[in-house]
Structure formats: structure tokens, C-alpha cells
mmCIF file of C-alpha atoms in Angstrom:
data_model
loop_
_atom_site.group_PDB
_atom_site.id
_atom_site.type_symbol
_atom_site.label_atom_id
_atom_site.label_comp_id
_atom_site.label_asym_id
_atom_site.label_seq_id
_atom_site.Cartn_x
_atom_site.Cartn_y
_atom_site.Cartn_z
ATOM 1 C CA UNK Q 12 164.724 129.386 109.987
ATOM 2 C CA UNK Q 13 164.041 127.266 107.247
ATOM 3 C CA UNK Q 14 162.347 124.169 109.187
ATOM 4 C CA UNK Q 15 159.729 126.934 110.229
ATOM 5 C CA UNK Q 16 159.238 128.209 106.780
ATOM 6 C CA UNK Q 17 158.708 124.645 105.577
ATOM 7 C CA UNK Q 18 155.950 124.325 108.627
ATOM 8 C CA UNK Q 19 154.052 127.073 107.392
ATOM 9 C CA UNK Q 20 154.179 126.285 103.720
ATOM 10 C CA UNK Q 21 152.952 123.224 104.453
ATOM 11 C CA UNK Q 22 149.751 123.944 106.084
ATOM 12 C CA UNK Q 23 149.002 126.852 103.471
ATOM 13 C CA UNK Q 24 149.252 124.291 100.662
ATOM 14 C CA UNK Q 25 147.279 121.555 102.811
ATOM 15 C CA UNK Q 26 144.324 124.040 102.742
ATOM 16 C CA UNK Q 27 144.958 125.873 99.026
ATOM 17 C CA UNK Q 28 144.461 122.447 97.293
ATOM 18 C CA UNK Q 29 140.671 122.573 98.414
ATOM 19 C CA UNK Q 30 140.518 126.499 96.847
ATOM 20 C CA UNK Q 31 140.769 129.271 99.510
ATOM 21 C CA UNK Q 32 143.002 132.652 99.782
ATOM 22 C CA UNK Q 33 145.905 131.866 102.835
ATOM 23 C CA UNK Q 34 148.094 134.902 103.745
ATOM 24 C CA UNK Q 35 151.174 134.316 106.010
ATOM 25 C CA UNK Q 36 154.035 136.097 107.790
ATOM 26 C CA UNK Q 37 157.323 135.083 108.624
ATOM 27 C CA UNK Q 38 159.497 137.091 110.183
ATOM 28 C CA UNK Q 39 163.042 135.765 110.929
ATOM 29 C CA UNK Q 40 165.988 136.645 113.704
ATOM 30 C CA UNK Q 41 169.684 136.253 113.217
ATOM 31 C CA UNK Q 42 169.722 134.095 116.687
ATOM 32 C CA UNK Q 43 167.069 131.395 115.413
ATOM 33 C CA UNK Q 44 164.231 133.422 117.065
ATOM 34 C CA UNK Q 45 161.125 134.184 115.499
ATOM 35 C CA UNK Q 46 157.842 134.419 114.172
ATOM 36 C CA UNK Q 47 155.211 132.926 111.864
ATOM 37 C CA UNK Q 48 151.842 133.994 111.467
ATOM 38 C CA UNK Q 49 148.769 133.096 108.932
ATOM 39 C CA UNK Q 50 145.224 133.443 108.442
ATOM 40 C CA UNK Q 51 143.419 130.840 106.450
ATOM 41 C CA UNK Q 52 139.769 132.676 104.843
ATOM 42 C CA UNK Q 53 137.046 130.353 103.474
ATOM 43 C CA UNK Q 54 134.443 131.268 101.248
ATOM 44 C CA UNK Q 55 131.402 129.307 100.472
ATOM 45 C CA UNK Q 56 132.788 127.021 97.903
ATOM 46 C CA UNK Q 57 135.564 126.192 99.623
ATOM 47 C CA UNK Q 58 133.493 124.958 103.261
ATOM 48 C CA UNK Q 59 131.069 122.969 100.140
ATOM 49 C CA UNK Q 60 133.926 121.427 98.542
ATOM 50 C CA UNK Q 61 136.490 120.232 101.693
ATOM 51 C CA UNK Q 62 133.366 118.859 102.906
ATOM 52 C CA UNK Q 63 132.827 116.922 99.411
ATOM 53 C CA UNK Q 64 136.494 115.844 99.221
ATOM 54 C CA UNK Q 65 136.702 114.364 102.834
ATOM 55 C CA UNK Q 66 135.397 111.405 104.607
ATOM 56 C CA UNK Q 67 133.964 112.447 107.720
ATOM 57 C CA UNK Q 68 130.373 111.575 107.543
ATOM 58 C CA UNK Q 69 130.841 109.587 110.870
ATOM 59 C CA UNK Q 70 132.820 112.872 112.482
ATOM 60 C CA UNK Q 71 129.989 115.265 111.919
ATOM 61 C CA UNK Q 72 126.910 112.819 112.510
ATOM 62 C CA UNK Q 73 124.784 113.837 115.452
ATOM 63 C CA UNK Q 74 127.344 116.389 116.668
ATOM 64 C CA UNK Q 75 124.868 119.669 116.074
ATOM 65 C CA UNK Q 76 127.526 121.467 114.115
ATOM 66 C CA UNK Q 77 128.173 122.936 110.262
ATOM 67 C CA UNK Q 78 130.492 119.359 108.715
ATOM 68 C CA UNK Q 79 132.677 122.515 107.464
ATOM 69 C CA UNK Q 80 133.474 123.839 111.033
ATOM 70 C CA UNK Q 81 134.427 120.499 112.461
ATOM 71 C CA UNK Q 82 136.779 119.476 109.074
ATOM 72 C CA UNK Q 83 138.102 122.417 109.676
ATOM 73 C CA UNK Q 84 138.513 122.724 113.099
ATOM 74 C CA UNK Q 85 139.492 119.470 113.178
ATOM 75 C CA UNK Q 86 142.414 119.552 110.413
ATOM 76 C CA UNK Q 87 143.895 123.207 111.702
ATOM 77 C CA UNK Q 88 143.296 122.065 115.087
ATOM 78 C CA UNK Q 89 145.037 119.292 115.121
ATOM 79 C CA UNK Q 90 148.618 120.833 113.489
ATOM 80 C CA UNK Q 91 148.083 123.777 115.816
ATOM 81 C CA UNK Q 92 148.299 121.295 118.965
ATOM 82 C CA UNK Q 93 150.849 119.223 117.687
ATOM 83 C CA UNK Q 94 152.897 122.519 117.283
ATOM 84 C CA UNK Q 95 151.751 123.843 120.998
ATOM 85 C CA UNK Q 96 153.320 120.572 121.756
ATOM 86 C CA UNK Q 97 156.737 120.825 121.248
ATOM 87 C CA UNK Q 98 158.941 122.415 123.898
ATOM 88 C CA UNK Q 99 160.192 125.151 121.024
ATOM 89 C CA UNK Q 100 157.276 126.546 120.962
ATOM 90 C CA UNK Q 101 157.351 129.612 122.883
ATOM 91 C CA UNK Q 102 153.491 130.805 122.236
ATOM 92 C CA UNK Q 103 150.834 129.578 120.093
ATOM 93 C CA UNK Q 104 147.181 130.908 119.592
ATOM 94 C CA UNK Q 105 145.314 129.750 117.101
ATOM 95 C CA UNK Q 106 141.500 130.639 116.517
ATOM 96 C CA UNK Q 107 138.407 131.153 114.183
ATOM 97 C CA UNK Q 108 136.081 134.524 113.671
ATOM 98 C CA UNK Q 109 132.503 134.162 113.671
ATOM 99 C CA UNK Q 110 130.496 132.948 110.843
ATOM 100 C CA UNK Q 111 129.663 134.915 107.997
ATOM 101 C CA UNK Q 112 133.193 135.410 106.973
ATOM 102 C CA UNK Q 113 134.785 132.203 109.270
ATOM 103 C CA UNK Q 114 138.204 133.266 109.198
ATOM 104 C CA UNK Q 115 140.880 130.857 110.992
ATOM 105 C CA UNK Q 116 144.015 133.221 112.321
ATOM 106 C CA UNK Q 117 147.591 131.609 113.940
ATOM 107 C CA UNK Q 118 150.041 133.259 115.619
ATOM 108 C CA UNK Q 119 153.632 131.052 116.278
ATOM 109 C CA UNK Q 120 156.466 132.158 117.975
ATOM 110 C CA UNK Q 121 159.735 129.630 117.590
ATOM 111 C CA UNK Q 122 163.117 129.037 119.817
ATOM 112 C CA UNK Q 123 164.912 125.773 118.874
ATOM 113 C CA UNK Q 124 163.695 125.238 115.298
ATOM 114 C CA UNK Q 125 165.556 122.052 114.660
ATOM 115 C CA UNK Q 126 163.646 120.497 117.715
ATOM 116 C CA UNK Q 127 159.927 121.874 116.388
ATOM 117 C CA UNK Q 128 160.562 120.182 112.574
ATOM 118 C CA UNK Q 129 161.776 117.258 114.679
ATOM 119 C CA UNK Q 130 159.104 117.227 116.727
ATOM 120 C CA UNK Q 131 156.641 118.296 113.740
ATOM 121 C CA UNK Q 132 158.301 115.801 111.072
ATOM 122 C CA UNK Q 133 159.138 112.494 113.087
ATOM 123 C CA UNK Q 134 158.032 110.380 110.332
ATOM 124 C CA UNK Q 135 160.122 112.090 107.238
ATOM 125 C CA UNK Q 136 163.400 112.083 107.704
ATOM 126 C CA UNK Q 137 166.322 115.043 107.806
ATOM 127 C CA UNK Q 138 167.222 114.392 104.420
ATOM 128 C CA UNK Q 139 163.725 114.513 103.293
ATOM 129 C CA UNK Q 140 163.185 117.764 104.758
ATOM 130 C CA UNK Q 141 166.035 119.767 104.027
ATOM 131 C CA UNK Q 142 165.073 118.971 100.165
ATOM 132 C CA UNK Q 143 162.673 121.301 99.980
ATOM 133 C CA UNK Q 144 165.658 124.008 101.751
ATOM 134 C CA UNK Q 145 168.847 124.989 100.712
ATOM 135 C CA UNK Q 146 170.481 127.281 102.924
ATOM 136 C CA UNK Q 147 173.672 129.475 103.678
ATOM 137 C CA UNK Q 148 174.047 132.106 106.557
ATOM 138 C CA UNK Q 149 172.275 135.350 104.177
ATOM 139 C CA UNK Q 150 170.205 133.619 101.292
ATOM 140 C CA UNK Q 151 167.520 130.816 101.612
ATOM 141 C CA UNK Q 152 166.207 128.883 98.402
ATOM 142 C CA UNK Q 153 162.746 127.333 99.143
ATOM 143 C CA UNK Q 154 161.659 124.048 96.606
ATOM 144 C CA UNK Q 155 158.539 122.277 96.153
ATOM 145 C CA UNK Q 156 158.096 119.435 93.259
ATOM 146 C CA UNK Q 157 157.784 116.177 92.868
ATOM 147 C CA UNK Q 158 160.434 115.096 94.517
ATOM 148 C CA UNK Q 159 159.600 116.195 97.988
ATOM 149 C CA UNK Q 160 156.241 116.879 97.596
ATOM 150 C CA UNK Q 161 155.613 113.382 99.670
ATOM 151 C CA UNK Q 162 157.449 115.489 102.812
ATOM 152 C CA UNK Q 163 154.799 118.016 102.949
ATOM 153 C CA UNK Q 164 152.426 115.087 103.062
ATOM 154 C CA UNK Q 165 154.201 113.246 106.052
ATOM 155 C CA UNK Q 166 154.201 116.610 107.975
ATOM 156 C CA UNK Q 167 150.280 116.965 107.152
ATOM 157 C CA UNK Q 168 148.696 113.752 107.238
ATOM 158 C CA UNK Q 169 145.423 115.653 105.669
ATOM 159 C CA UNK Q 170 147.039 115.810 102.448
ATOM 160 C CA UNK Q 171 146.877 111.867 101.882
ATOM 161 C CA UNK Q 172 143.250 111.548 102.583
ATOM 162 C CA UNK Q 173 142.352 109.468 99.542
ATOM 163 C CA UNK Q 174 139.547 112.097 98.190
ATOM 164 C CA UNK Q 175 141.302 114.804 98.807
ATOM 165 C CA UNK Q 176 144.389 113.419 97.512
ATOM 166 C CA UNK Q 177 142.610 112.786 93.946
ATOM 167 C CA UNK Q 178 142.275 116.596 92.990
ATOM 168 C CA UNK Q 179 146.232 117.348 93.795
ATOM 169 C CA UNK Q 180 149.653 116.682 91.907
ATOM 170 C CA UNK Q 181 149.946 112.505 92.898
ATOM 171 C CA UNK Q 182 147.548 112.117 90.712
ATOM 172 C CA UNK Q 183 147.277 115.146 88.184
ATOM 173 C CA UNK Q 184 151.129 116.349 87.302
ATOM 174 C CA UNK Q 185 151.268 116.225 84.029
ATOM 175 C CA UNK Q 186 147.655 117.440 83.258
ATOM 176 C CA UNK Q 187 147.840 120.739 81.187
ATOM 177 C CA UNK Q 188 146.361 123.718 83.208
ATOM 178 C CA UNK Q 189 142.984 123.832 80.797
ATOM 179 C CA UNK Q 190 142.291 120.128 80.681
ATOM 180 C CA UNK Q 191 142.828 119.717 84.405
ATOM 181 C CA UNK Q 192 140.210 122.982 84.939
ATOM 182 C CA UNK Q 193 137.875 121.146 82.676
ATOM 183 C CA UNK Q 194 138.405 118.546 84.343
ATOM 184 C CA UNK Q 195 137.678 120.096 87.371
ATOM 185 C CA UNK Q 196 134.431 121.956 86.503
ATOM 186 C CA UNK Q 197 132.948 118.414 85.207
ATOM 187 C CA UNK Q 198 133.581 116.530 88.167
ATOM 188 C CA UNK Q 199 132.902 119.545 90.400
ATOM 189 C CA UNK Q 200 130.552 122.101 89.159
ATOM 190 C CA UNK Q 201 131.278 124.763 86.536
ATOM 191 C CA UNK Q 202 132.171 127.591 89.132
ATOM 192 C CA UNK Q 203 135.234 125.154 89.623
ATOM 193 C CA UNK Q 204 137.957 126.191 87.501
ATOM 194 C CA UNK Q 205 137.182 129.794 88.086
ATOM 195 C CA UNK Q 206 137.724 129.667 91.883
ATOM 196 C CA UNK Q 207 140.975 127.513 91.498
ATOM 197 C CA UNK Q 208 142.026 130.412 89.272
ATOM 198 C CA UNK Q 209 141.247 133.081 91.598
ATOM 199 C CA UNK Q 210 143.290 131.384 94.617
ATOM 200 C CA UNK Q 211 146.798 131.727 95.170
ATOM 201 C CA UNK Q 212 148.924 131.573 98.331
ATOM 202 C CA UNK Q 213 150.754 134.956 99.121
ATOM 203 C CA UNK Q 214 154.074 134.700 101.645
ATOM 204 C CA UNK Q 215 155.977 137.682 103.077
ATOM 205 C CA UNK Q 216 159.642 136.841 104.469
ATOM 206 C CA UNK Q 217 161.371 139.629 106.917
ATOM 207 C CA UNK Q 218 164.647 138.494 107.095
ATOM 208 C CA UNK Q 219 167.301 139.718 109.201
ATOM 209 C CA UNK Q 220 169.543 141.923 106.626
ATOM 210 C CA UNK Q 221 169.447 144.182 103.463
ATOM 211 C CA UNK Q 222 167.921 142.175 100.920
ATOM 212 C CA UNK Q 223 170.081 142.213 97.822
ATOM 213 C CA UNK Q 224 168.583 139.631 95.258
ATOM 214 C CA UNK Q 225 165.290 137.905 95.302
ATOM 215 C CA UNK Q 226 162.819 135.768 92.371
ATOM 216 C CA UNK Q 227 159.873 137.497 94.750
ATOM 217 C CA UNK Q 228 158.665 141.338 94.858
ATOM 218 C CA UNK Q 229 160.889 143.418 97.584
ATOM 219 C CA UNK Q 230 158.034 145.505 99.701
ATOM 220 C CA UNK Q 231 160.850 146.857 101.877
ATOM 221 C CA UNK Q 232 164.630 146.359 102.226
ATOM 222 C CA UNK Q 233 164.157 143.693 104.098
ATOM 223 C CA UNK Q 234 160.327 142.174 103.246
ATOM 224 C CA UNK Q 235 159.939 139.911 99.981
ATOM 225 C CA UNK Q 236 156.612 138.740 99.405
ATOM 226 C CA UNK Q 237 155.548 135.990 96.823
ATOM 227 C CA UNK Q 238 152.470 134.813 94.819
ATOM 228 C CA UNK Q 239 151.942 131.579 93.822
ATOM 229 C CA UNK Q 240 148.855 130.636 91.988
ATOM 230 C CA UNK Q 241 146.825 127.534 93.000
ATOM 231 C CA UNK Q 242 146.615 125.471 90.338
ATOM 232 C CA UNK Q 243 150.644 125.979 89.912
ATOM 233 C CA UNK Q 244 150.501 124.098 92.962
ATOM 234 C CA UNK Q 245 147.693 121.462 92.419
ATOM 235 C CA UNK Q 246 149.728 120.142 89.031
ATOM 236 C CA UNK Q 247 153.266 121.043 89.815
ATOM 237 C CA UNK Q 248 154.434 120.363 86.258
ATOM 238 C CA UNK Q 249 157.473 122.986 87.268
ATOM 239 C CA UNK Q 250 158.811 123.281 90.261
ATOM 240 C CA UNK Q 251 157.493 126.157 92.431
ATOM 241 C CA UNK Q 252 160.732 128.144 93.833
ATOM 242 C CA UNK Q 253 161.530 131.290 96.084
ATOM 243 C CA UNK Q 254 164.831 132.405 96.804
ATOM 244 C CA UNK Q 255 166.087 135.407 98.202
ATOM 245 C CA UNK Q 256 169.345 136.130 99.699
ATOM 246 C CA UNK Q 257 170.483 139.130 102.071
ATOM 247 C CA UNK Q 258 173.593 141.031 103.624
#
């Protein structure tokens, strides 16, 4: 359960450093079974600015399509394959909705999760990955700073392209939140800061049990769902945490 959670954090923050809103499911069995879904929405700035913050002038020339369609296709694509891939995969779909609103929607369902992170994750190694988890059989305790921030980056290659990398936490931890925004709306254009503060990643857990302590907002007895601003995540000056633990 927690390798999966990891693989779907991972390519919600790959996307949320560029500015966007990402929702996601996960819903979780007791026998390892299970289920993650997400839907990545990009607005205008967003599809201006990944195209700013990414080298693919070469990708898009003379291909007769919008540069944001084939970053984007390209960079969801890509992790969506690699995931269709592995044997403990059990179904995969992955699309995008027609332009105006360009919406890109994934549907995973797991079997042998140790097998997808290994399959997923060949280049970090166990160690690595279960830093960002701690686990027992009814409580999970989800981590991302510093530390292991480089994992997410091994698992989404994306994350260490060198102009995209500049705007994130390798380079920014230890900003404060107003002169990294200012930052941001001088190098980017003054509508910067205020779409970095309107973005945030929201995650829903359904885990298998009574939920009987959380750091999260309970939506059911057995939903938690958290909210994590952007720019929490594009500094990480604290770490960014979600437990919740069940019975």
C-alpha cells in the first residue's frame, strides 16, 4: 500500500511544481489490492509556463501540435506506460479531454505492489523509498523533505530537467514564502505568485478499517483527505506529513 501511495504522490508533485490543481484517489485493500486514481487539470498559465520551464523546442518543431499537448502528453505518457508495464498492473487507462478545459484523467488498479515500486523505482533504492513511508499493519505515516525529496526525482525523471528544476526546493528551500513569490512574479510575470497560491494538491485515502486518528480531515469513517498548498511543496522549509492510522 504504501509503494502505490508514494507512485501517485510523486506524479502529483511532478506536475504541481509547474502550478495546476491535481486531485487523486486511493483506495486501499487489506490483501494488497487496490486502487489509485487522479486527474491532472491545466489552466492557461500552467500549459504557458511548463512550456517556458522545459526544453523541448526540438520535440514540438514541425510536429503540427500545441508544445503544451506534447510536454504533456509526453511527461504523463511516459509514467503511465512505464506503469502499464509492470506485470502488477492489473489495468491502466490513462487519457486527456478535449481542449478548452484539457483535462488528463488515470485510472490504476495494483496486485503485487512491491514488484510495481520495483519495477517503477529501479534506480532508487529500498531504503530510499521506504523513507518517505513508515508503516505498521493499521496506520501509515507519509514524509516528504529534503531528505528524500531526491527519490521522488529518481521515480520521475521530469523533475530533474534543469529549468524546471530551478523553480523547486533543490534550489529554493530556504527562501521565505514572500521573497520566493516575488521572486517568482519577477522572473515570471506578476500573475505568478497568485496562481502558485491558488494551487494545492488534494489526496483522499480509503483505507481498509475505522479510522481512529489522522493530521488530515476524516470525510467518512474510513476516507481522510488532505490539502497541501503548492508553494509548501516548491520550498519545503518543513517537512510536508500525513499520517493516519485505523482499526
Amino acid at each position: 500500500m504504501k509503494k502505490a501511495m508514494m507512485m501517485v504522490l510523486a506524479i502529483a508533485v511532478a506536475f504541481l511544481l509547474a502550478g495546476c490543481t491535481v486531485t487523486q484517489g486511493i483506495s486501499l485493500s487489506s490483501d494488497g489490492n487496490g486502487e489509485c486514481g487522479i486527474q491532472l487539470d491545466t489552466s492557461d498559465y500552467f500549459k504557458s509556463l511548463i512550456v517556458d520551464l522545459t526544453s523541448f523546442d526540438k520535440q514540438v518543431a514541425n510536429k503540427g501540435k500545441d508544445p503544451d499537448t506534447i510536454i504533456l502528453d509526453n511527461s504523463i505518457g511516459t509514467l503511465w506506460s512505464s506503469i502499464g508495464n509492470s506485470s502488477a498492473s492489473s489495468y491502466v487507462n490513462f487519457y486527456r479531454t478535449p481542449a478548452p478545459e484539457k483535462s488528463y484523467i488515470g485510472t490504476i488498479r495494483f496486485t503485487d505492489l512491491d514488484k510495481l515500486i520495483a519495477d517503477l523505482g529501479s534506480k532508487a533504492s529500498r531504503k530510499d523509498i521506504d523513507s518517505l513511508f513508515s508503516m505498521t499493519s493499521n496506520s501509515i505515516t507519509i514524509r516528504i523533505g529534503m531528505d528524500n525529496y531526491h527519490v521522488l526525482s529518481e521515480l520521475i525523471p521530469f523533475l530533474k530537467e534543469e529549468n524546471f528544476e530551478a523553480y523547486g526546493p533543490v534550489y529554493n528551500h530556504g527562501y521565505s514564502e514572500a521573497d520566493y513569490l516575488e521572486m517568482m512574479d519577477f522572473i515570471l510575470g506578476d500573475s505568478t505568485s497568485e496562481n502558485i497560491k491558488n494551487s494545492e494538491i488534494d489526496i483522499s485515502f480509503s483505507v481498509p478499517g475505522s479510522i481512529v486518528a489522522t493530521n488530515g480531515t476524516m470525510t467518512s469513517s474510513d476516507t481522510v483527505s488532505f490539502s497541501i498548498p503548492l508553494i509548501k511543496l516548491l520550498l519545503l522549509n518543513d517537512d510536508i506529513q500525513m499520517t493516519v492510522s485505523w482499526k
